């Protein structure tokens, strides 16, 4: 009997040593509170709710379901919070989630001011946060954190993709309509640097507050500038209203062109192709790019009755990568999980040639697209012509030396 028990024990030990996944399965005690809890902190009813909101919640839950609902034998749960686009509310929810509800990871968080506030809390509480709809480049620059990851885009990448290409096409004088908050400021700053570097000029800017109901005066100032390009440095809802108002005032008929530094497919859908046609923009994801993007997006459409934005697709991608990192590292300890996430390339339906860099920016390829004319669209949501692929290294550029995580 003693011999048989020793033989069995030896066989078990050999199996564990030869199988990393088996080893990980024995590390159940390293899942804190016996559950992996993911909080989707988003805008559920406000101006950013269509490109994030319930769609981001659905994407996170799809990732959890596709993963199997458990990791290392423990359940995965998704909870939802509405920050109402207010930094103080976002920070308050993040503190409560981390401190009392034992949330392991917060995702999404539209509006850069809210994202930066949540990042501060994540750093204080030493918990993980993956931003998808927070775009300011300061997130992985001077405010970078070992606990906070930026997954989908930053303002520099959008500026390189859109501003550089437009200047190359002859659009060498710009006037900006810039949303008056951190994200809009970053877009204008980064785009201006690209324009000037490529021989263009910035003639001026105006800064409407977020969610301004009447943008007429700002459009008139941009029109009066006589700039060839009116750059829209902001996101929803202002960006869509600016494009619509410019059409009503005959800006395009007068020979000026509009370039969206951030425009999402839901914006184009709301505007309609007759209004949005010809707009140039850069995106990290397009549902109709290839078979992989279409397969996932069709599943998403069945749940949401609209195609996903790059932010919503990015939520799925990051949650899946995060869960795989827990599985492979055998723990949900934040720094160990983040280190594991940096080890492997990220190649899925969302990201091409992706990798998580030392500054916690996920660098991946982007694409420059142009909104189709109505007669060019062959089926619902067939909105973009892909003009160029933009390599991630070119779009995002080198790490910001202001980030203390970057090796000097």
Short mmCIF file of C-alpha atoms in Angstrom, two decimals:
data_model
loop_
_atom_site.label_atom_id
_atom_site.label_comp_id
_atom_site.label_asym_id
_atom_site.label_seq_id
_atom_site.Cartn_x
_atom_site.Cartn_y
_atom_site.Cartn_z
CA UNK A 1 0.00 0.00 0.00
CA UNK A 2 2.81 2.41 0.94
CA UNK A 3 4.53 1.69 -2.38
CA UNK A 4 1.34 2.24 -4.35
CA UNK A 5 0.69 5.59 -2.60
CA UNK A 6 4.23 6.78 -3.25
CA UNK A 7 3.92 5.79 -6.91
CA UNK A 8 0.64 7.67 -7.26
CA UNK A 9 2.08 10.74 -5.56
CA UNK A 10 5.08 10.64 -7.83
CA UNK A 11 2.91 10.41 -10.92
CA UNK A 12 0.84 13.38 -9.76
CA UNK A 13 3.96 15.45 -9.08
CA UNK A 14 5.36 14.60 -12.50
CA UNK A 15 2.10 15.60 -14.17
CA UNK A 16 2.03 18.92 -12.36
CA UNK A 17 5.64 19.72 -13.17
CA UNK A 18 5.11 18.94 -16.85
CA UNK A 19 1.90 20.95 -17.20
CA UNK A 20 1.85 24.71 -16.56
CA UNK A 21 -1.94 24.73 -16.81
CA UNK A 22 -2.16 22.05 -14.17
CA UNK A 23 0.11 24.09 -11.93
CA UNK A 24 -2.10 27.10 -12.47
CA UNK A 25 -5.18 25.09 -11.55
CA UNK A 26 -3.64 24.38 -8.14
CA UNK A 27 -3.29 28.11 -7.45
CA UNK A 28 -6.97 28.61 -6.65
CA UNK A 29 -6.11 30.31 -3.38
CA UNK A 30 -4.48 33.12 -5.35
CA UNK A 31 -7.80 34.34 -6.72
CA UNK A 32 -8.75 37.05 -4.24
CA UNK A 33 -12.19 36.72 -2.65
CA UNK A 34 -12.84 33.60 -4.76
CA UNK A 35 -14.20 35.65 -7.68
CA UNK A 36 -12.79 37.73 -10.51
CA UNK A 37 -14.96 40.84 -10.65
CA UNK A 38 -14.89 43.23 -13.63
CA UNK A 39 -16.55 46.64 -13.38
CA UNK A 40 -17.67 48.41 -16.55
CA UNK A 41 -17.59 52.08 -15.58
CA UNK A 42 -19.26 53.96 -18.39
CA UNK A 43 -21.85 56.49 -19.54
CA UNK A 44 -25.17 54.65 -19.54
CA UNK A 45 -27.54 57.48 -20.46
CA UNK A 46 -25.53 60.54 -21.48
CA UNK A 47 -23.88 61.78 -24.66
CA UNK A 48 -21.25 59.01 -24.74
CA UNK A 49 -23.71 56.19 -24.07
CA UNK A 50 -24.13 55.05 -27.68
CA UNK A 51 -20.43 54.46 -28.49
CA UNK A 52 -19.79 53.06 -24.99
CA UNK A 53 -22.60 52.41 -22.49
CA UNK A 54 -24.58 49.20 -22.75
CA UNK A 55 -22.53 48.19 -25.78
CA UNK A 56 -19.38 48.12 -23.66
CA UNK A 57 -21.20 46.10 -20.99
CA UNK A 58 -22.37 43.64 -23.64
CA UNK A 59 -18.84 43.31 -25.06
CA UNK A 60 -17.37 42.60 -21.60
CA UNK A 61 -20.02 39.98 -20.90
CA UNK A 62 -19.44 38.36 -24.30
CA UNK A 63 -15.76 37.97 -23.43
CA UNK A 64 -16.59 36.43 -20.06
CA UNK A 65 -19.09 34.04 -21.64
CA UNK A 66 -16.70 33.06 -24.44
CA UNK A 67 -14.00 32.42 -21.83
CA UNK A 68 -16.35 30.00 -20.07
CA UNK A 69 -17.53 32.08 -17.11
CA UNK A 70 -14.73 30.85 -14.83
CA UNK A 71 -10.98 31.25 -14.50
CA UNK A 72 -8.81 28.96 -12.37
CA UNK A 73 -12.04 27.36 -11.19
CA UNK A 74 -13.48 30.61 -9.85
CA UNK A 75 -16.47 32.55 -11.25
CA UNK A 76 -16.12 35.76 -13.25
CA UNK A 77 -18.71 38.48 -12.70
CA UNK A 78 -19.44 41.76 -14.49
CA UNK A 79 -20.95 44.77 -12.73
CA UNK A 80 -21.93 48.15 -14.17
CA UNK A 81 -21.56 51.75 -13.00
CA UNK A 82 -22.65 55.05 -14.58
CA UNK A 83 -20.20 57.90 -13.98
CA UNK A 84 -22.47 60.44 -15.75
CA UNK A 85 -19.38 61.96 -17.43
CA UNK A 86 -18.33 63.52 -14.09
CA UNK A 87 -14.81 62.94 -12.69
CA UNK A 88 -15.92 63.12 -9.04
CA UNK A 89 -18.65 60.52 -9.57
CA UNK A 90 -16.29 58.26 -11.53
CA UNK A 91 -13.62 58.45 -8.83
CA UNK A 92 -16.20 57.81 -6.09
CA UNK A 93 -17.54 54.69 -7.82
CA UNK A 94 -14.00 53.44 -8.44
CA UNK A 95 -13.09 53.83 -4.74
CA UNK A 96 -16.21 51.99 -3.63
CA UNK A 97 -15.67 49.21 -6.14
CA UNK A 98 -12.03 48.70 -5.22
CA UNK A 99 -12.45 49.15 -1.45
CA UNK A 100 -15.74 47.48 -0.57
CA UNK A 101 -16.95 45.53 -3.61
CA UNK A 102 -13.59 43.90 -4.35
CA UNK A 103 -13.56 44.77 -8.05
CA UNK A 104 -10.38 43.47 -9.67
CA UNK A 105 -10.55 45.38 -12.95
CA UNK A 106 -12.35 48.51 -14.18
CA UNK A 107 -12.83 48.94 -17.95
CA UNK A 108 -14.11 51.49 -20.49
CA UNK A 109 -14.49 54.98 -18.84
CA UNK A 110 -15.34 57.52 -21.56
CA UNK A 111 -14.28 61.18 -21.20
CA UNK A 112 -10.60 61.72 -20.49
CA UNK A 113 -11.12 63.81 -17.35
CA UNK A 114 -13.05 60.91 -15.81
CA UNK A 115 -10.47 58.39 -17.03
CA UNK A 116 -7.62 60.33 -15.42
CA UNK A 117 -9.57 60.56 -12.14
CA UNK A 118 -10.19 56.81 -12.13
CA UNK A 119 -6.54 56.19 -12.99
CA UNK A 120 -5.52 58.08 -9.85
CA UNK A 121 -7.77 55.86 -7.74
CA UNK A 122 -6.46 52.69 -9.40
CA UNK A 123 -2.91 53.76 -8.63
CA UNK A 124 -3.76 54.58 -5.00
CA UNK A 125 -5.62 51.30 -4.45
CA UNK A 126 -3.13 49.24 -6.49
CA UNK A 127 -5.90 47.73 -8.64
CA UNK A 128 -6.18 47.34 -12.39
CA UNK A 129 -7.85 49.71 -14.84
CA UNK A 130 -7.98 49.30 -18.63
CA UNK A 131 -9.12 52.42 -20.48
CA UNK A 132 -10.78 52.14 -23.88
CA UNK A 133 -12.55 55.44 -24.44
CA UNK A 134 -10.02 57.60 -22.56
CA UNK A 135 -7.78 58.99 -25.28
CA UNK A 136 -5.48 61.60 -23.80
CA UNK A 137 -1.83 60.69 -24.41
CA UNK A 138 -1.00 61.89 -20.89
CA UNK A 139 -2.62 58.68 -19.65
CA UNK A 140 0.48 56.72 -20.63
CA UNK A 141 2.78 59.77 -20.49
CA UNK A 142 3.32 61.93 -17.43
CA UNK A 143 0.42 60.30 -15.57
CA UNK A 144 1.30 56.69 -16.45
CA UNK A 145 0.75 54.00 -13.83
CA UNK A 146 1.79 50.35 -13.48
CA UNK A 147 -1.87 49.55 -12.80
CA UNK A 148 -3.49 51.45 -15.70
CA UNK A 149 -3.52 50.30 -19.33
CA UNK A 150 -4.65 52.18 -22.45
CA UNK A 151 -5.96 49.71 -25.00
CA UNK A 152 -7.66 51.24 -28.07
CA UNK A 153 -6.14 54.59 -29.07
CA UNK A 154 -4.56 57.83 -27.96
CA UNK A 155 -4.75 61.35 -29.32
CA UNK A 156 -1.33 61.19 -30.97
CA UNK A 157 -2.28 58.10 -32.97
CA UNK A 158 -5.44 59.73 -34.28
CA UNK A 159 -3.53 62.92 -35.12
CA UNK A 160 -0.89 61.01 -37.08
CA UNK A 161 -3.52 59.03 -38.94
CA UNK A 162 -5.78 61.91 -39.88
CA UNK A 163 -3.80 65.17 -39.82
CA UNK A 164 -0.69 63.84 -41.52
CA UNK A 165 -2.65 62.20 -44.32
CA UNK A 166 -4.81 65.27 -44.93
CA UNK A 167 -1.76 67.55 -45.09
CA UNK A 168 -0.18 65.17 -47.61
CA UNK A 169 -3.32 65.57 -49.73
CA UNK A 170 -2.97 69.36 -49.80
CA UNK A 171 -4.92 70.33 -46.69
CA UNK A 172 -2.14 72.48 -45.31
CA UNK A 173 -4.09 75.19 -43.42
CA UNK A 174 -6.19 74.23 -40.40
CA UNK A 175 -8.64 75.77 -37.96
CA UNK A 176 -9.72 73.68 -34.96
CA UNK A 177 -13.06 73.33 -33.22
CA UNK A 178 -11.84 71.79 -29.99
CA UNK A 179 -13.91 70.31 -27.17
CA UNK A 180 -12.93 72.23 -24.03
CA UNK A 181 -11.70 69.35 -21.85
CA UNK A 182 -8.57 67.22 -21.54
CA UNK A 183 -9.29 64.93 -24.48
CA UNK A 184 -10.07 67.74 -26.93
CA UNK A 185 -7.02 69.70 -25.86
CA UNK A 186 -4.80 66.67 -26.40
CA UNK A 187 -6.23 66.08 -29.88
CA UNK A 188 -5.58 69.67 -30.93
CA UNK A 189 -2.07 69.69 -29.45
CA UNK A 190 -1.00 66.43 -31.08
CA UNK A 191 -2.62 67.19 -34.44
CA UNK A 192 -1.06 70.68 -34.52
CA UNK A 193 2.40 69.21 -33.98
CA UNK A 194 1.88 66.81 -36.90
CA UNK A 195 0.52 69.55 -39.17
CA UNK A 196 3.42 71.92 -38.50
CA UNK A 197 5.99 69.11 -38.81
CA UNK A 198 4.60 68.33 -42.28
CA UNK A 199 4.71 71.95 -43.46
CA UNK A 200 1.16 73.04 -42.68
CA UNK A 201 -0.21 75.95 -40.65
CA UNK A 202 -2.70 76.20 -37.79
CA UNK A 203 -4.67 79.44 -38.17
CA UNK A 204 -6.54 79.30 -34.88
CA UNK A 205 -9.12 77.47 -32.79
CA UNK A 206 -12.33 77.81 -30.81
CA UNK A 207 -13.28 75.73 -27.78
CA UNK A 208 -16.94 74.90 -27.22
CA UNK A 209 -17.76 73.21 -23.89
CA UNK A 210 -18.60 69.52 -23.85
CA UNK A 211 -22.14 68.78 -25.12
CA UNK A 212 -22.80 72.35 -26.29
CA UNK A 213 -26.38 72.51 -27.65
CA UNK A 214 -25.81 75.34 -30.16
CA UNK A 215 -22.55 75.26 -32.11
CA UNK A 216 -23.46 77.87 -34.73
CA UNK A 217 -21.11 80.61 -33.55
CA UNK A 218 -18.16 78.20 -33.45
CA UNK A 219 -18.84 76.96 -36.98
CA UNK A 220 -19.10 80.54 -38.26
CA UNK A 221 -15.70 81.40 -36.75
CA UNK A 222 -14.16 78.34 -38.38
CA UNK A 223 -15.77 79.25 -41.70
CA UNK A 224 -14.50 82.83 -41.48
CA UNK A 225 -10.92 81.60 -40.93
CA UNK A 226 -10.77 80.49 -44.60
CA UNK A 227 -8.69 77.49 -43.50
CA UNK A 228 -8.73 74.66 -46.00
CA UNK A 229 -9.41 72.14 -43.23
CA UNK A 230 -11.68 72.48 -40.23
CA UNK A 231 -10.36 69.98 -37.71
CA UNK A 232 -12.89 68.54 -35.27
CA UNK A 233 -10.91 67.92 -32.09
CA UNK A 234 -13.47 66.20 -29.92
CA UNK A 235 -15.85 63.31 -29.61
CA UNK A 236 -19.59 62.78 -29.31
CA UNK A 237 -21.92 64.60 -29.14
CA UNK A 238 -20.14 67.77 -30.33
CA UNK A 239 -18.38 66.19 -33.29
CA UNK A 240 -21.56 64.99 -34.95
CA UNK A 241 -23.37 68.26 -34.32
CA UNK A 242 -20.44 70.20 -35.79
CA UNK A 243 -20.48 68.16 -38.99
CA UNK A 244 -24.24 68.58 -39.28
CA UNK A 245 -24.16 72.33 -38.58
CA UNK A 246 -21.31 72.86 -41.03
CA UNK A 247 -23.43 71.22 -43.73
CA UNK A 248 -26.35 73.50 -42.94
CA UNK A 249 -24.10 76.57 -43.22
CA UNK A 250 -22.64 75.47 -46.55
CA UNK A 251 -19.09 75.02 -45.28
CA UNK A 252 -18.36 72.12 -47.62
CA UNK A 253 -19.95 73.85 -50.60
CA UNK A 254 -17.68 76.82 -49.91
CA UNK A 255 -14.62 74.66 -50.49
CA UNK A 256 -13.57 73.89 -46.93
CA UNK A 257 -13.22 70.29 -45.78
CA UNK A 258 -13.81 68.75 -42.38
CA UNK A 259 -11.49 66.22 -40.80
CA UNK A 260 -12.69 64.27 -37.77
CA UNK A 261 -9.85 63.59 -35.33
CA UNK A 262 -12.26 61.33 -33.49
CA UNK A 263 -15.33 60.02 -35.27
CA UNK A 264 -16.98 56.71 -34.51
CA UNK A 265 -19.13 54.50 -36.68
CA UNK A 266 -22.15 55.28 -34.49
CA UNK A 267 -21.59 58.98 -35.24
CA UNK A 268 -21.65 58.25 -38.97
CA UNK A 269 -24.77 56.15 -38.56
CA UNK A 270 -26.54 58.94 -36.70
CA UNK A 271 -25.54 61.58 -39.24
CA UNK A 272 -26.27 59.47 -42.31
CA UNK A 273 -24.07 59.20 -45.38
CA UNK A 274 -25.54 62.25 -47.18
CA UNK A 275 -24.19 64.45 -44.36
CA UNK A 276 -21.02 62.55 -43.42
CA UNK A 277 -19.81 61.52 -46.89
CA UNK A 278 -16.18 62.33 -47.66
CA UNK A 279 -15.14 62.74 -44.02
CA UNK A 280 -11.62 61.45 -43.34
CA UNK A 281 -10.89 59.77 -40.03
CA UNK A 282 -8.65 57.25 -38.34
CA UNK A 283 -10.03 54.22 -36.52
CA UNK A 284 -8.64 51.28 -34.58
CA UNK A 285 -11.43 48.96 -35.72
CA UNK A 286 -13.93 48.56 -38.53
CA UNK A 287 -16.47 45.79 -38.35
CA UNK A 288 -16.33 45.06 -42.11
CA UNK A 289 -12.53 44.92 -42.47
CA UNK A 290 -12.19 41.12 -42.81
CA UNK A 291 -13.75 37.80 -41.85
CA UNK A 292 -12.57 37.96 -38.22
CA UNK A 293 -14.03 41.41 -37.63
CA UNK A 294 -17.27 40.47 -39.36
CA UNK A 295 -17.74 37.20 -37.43
CA UNK A 296 -17.47 38.89 -34.03
CA UNK A 297 -19.46 41.96 -35.06
CA UNK A 298 -22.37 39.89 -36.36
CA UNK A 299 -22.61 38.22 -32.93
CA UNK A 300 -22.49 41.63 -31.26
CA UNK A 301 -25.12 43.02 -33.65
CA UNK A 302 -27.49 40.19 -32.70
CA UNK A 303 -27.40 41.46 -29.10
CA UNK A 304 -27.28 45.24 -29.67
CA UNK A 305 -28.90 45.77 -33.10
CA UNK A 306 -26.02 48.02 -34.16
CA UNK A 307 -22.42 47.52 -35.12
CA UNK A 308 -19.69 48.03 -32.49
CA UNK A 309 -17.45 51.04 -32.13
CA UNK A 310 -13.70 50.60 -31.74
CA UNK A 311 -14.15 51.23 -28.01
CA UNK A 312 -16.70 48.44 -27.58
CA UNK A 313 -14.69 45.95 -29.63
CA UNK A 314 -11.62 46.91 -27.59
CA UNK A 315 -13.42 46.09 -24.33
CA UNK A 316 -13.92 42.50 -25.48
CA UNK A 317 -10.31 42.19 -26.68
CA UNK A 318 -8.80 43.47 -23.43
CA UNK A 319 -11.06 41.48 -21.11
CA UNK A 320 -10.21 38.29 -22.98
CA UNK A 321 -6.48 39.06 -22.83
CA UNK A 322 -6.76 39.89 -19.12
CA UNK A 323 -8.55 36.61 -18.31
CA UNK A 324 -6.00 34.60 -20.27
CA UNK A 325 -3.22 36.33 -18.32
CA UNK A 326 -4.86 35.32 -15.02
CA UNK A 327 -5.13 31.75 -16.24
CA UNK A 328 -1.51 31.61 -17.35
CA UNK A 329 -0.04 33.36 -14.30
CA UNK A 330 -2.16 31.47 -11.79
CA UNK A 331 -3.19 34.60 -9.89
CA UNK A 332 -5.23 37.78 -10.13
CA UNK A 333 -2.50 39.84 -8.42
CA UNK A 334 -2.50 43.04 -10.54
CA UNK A 335 1.19 43.53 -11.28
CA UNK A 336 1.72 39.85 -12.08
CA UNK A 337 -1.27 39.86 -14.42
CA UNK A 338 -0.10 43.05 -16.13
CA UNK A 339 3.37 41.55 -16.59
CA UNK A 340 1.85 38.44 -18.15
CA UNK A 341 -0.27 40.61 -20.46
CA UNK A 342 2.93 42.24 -21.72
CA UNK A 343 4.62 38.93 -22.48
CA UNK A 344 2.59 37.83 -25.48
CA UNK A 345 1.68 39.61 -28.72
CA UNK A 346 -1.97 40.62 -29.12
CA UNK A 347 -3.42 39.28 -32.34
CA UNK A 348 -7.19 38.91 -32.37
CA UNK A 349 -10.22 40.19 -34.30
CA UNK A 350 -9.63 43.66 -32.83
CA UNK A 351 -5.85 44.10 -32.87
CA UNK A 352 -3.32 43.49 -35.60
CA UNK A 353 0.37 43.41 -34.64
CA UNK A 354 -0.54 44.41 -31.10
CA UNK A 355 1.68 44.45 -28.03
CA UNK A 356 1.39 45.94 -24.57
CA UNK A 357 4.35 48.26 -24.11
CA UNK A 358 6.32 49.08 -20.95
CA UNK A 359 4.32 52.31 -20.52
CA UNK A 360 1.11 50.22 -20.57
CA UNK A 361 -0.01 51.47 -23.97
CA UNK A 362 -1.30 48.76 -26.29
CA UNK A 363 0.34 49.55 -29.63
CA UNK A 364 -1.39 48.11 -32.72
CA UNK A 365 -2.15 48.94 -36.34
CA UNK A 366 -4.75 51.57 -37.22
CA UNK A 367 -6.42 52.47 -40.49
CA UNK A 368 -7.30 55.68 -42.33
CA UNK A 369 -10.80 55.53 -43.76
CA UNK A 370 -13.11 57.78 -45.74
CA UNK A 371 -16.87 57.84 -45.33
CA UNK A 372 -18.59 56.52 -48.44
CA UNK A 373 -21.02 58.38 -50.62
CA UNK A 374 -24.59 57.06 -50.31
CA UNK A 375 -24.43 55.40 -53.73
CA UNK A 376 -21.23 53.55 -52.76
CA UNK A 377 -22.79 51.82 -49.77
CA UNK A 378 -24.09 48.36 -50.69
CA UNK A 379 -25.65 47.15 -47.40
CA UNK A 380 -26.47 48.39 -43.87
CA UNK A 381 -23.46 49.80 -41.97
CA UNK A 382 -21.30 49.68 -45.12
CA UNK A 383 -19.86 53.09 -44.35
CA UNK A 384 -16.07 53.15 -44.82
CA UNK A 385 -13.56 52.84 -47.61
CA UNK A 386 -10.22 51.83 -46.13
CA UNK A 387 -7.57 54.11 -47.63
CA UNK A 388 -4.47 52.99 -45.76
CA UNK A 389 -3.19 50.80 -42.98
CA UNK A 390 -1.08 52.66 -40.42
CA UNK A 391 1.58 50.68 -38.56
CA UNK A 392 1.22 50.92 -34.79
CA UNK A 393 4.80 52.03 -34.29
CA UNK A 394 4.25 54.92 -36.72
CA UNK A 395 0.89 55.94 -35.29
CA UNK A 396 1.66 55.79 -31.58
CA UNK A 397 5.31 56.80 -31.73
CA UNK A 398 7.93 56.04 -29.08
CA UNK A 399 7.16 55.95 -25.34
CA UNK A 400 6.95 59.30 -23.63
CA UNK A 401 10.07 59.79 -21.48
CA UNK A 402 7.87 61.63 -18.99
CA UNK A 403 6.43 58.23 -18.00
CA UNK A 404 8.42 56.88 -15.03
CA UNK A 405 7.82 53.31 -16.25
CA UNK A 406 9.94 53.97 -19.34
CA UNK A 407 13.54 52.86 -19.09
CA UNK A 408 15.81 55.86 -19.50
#
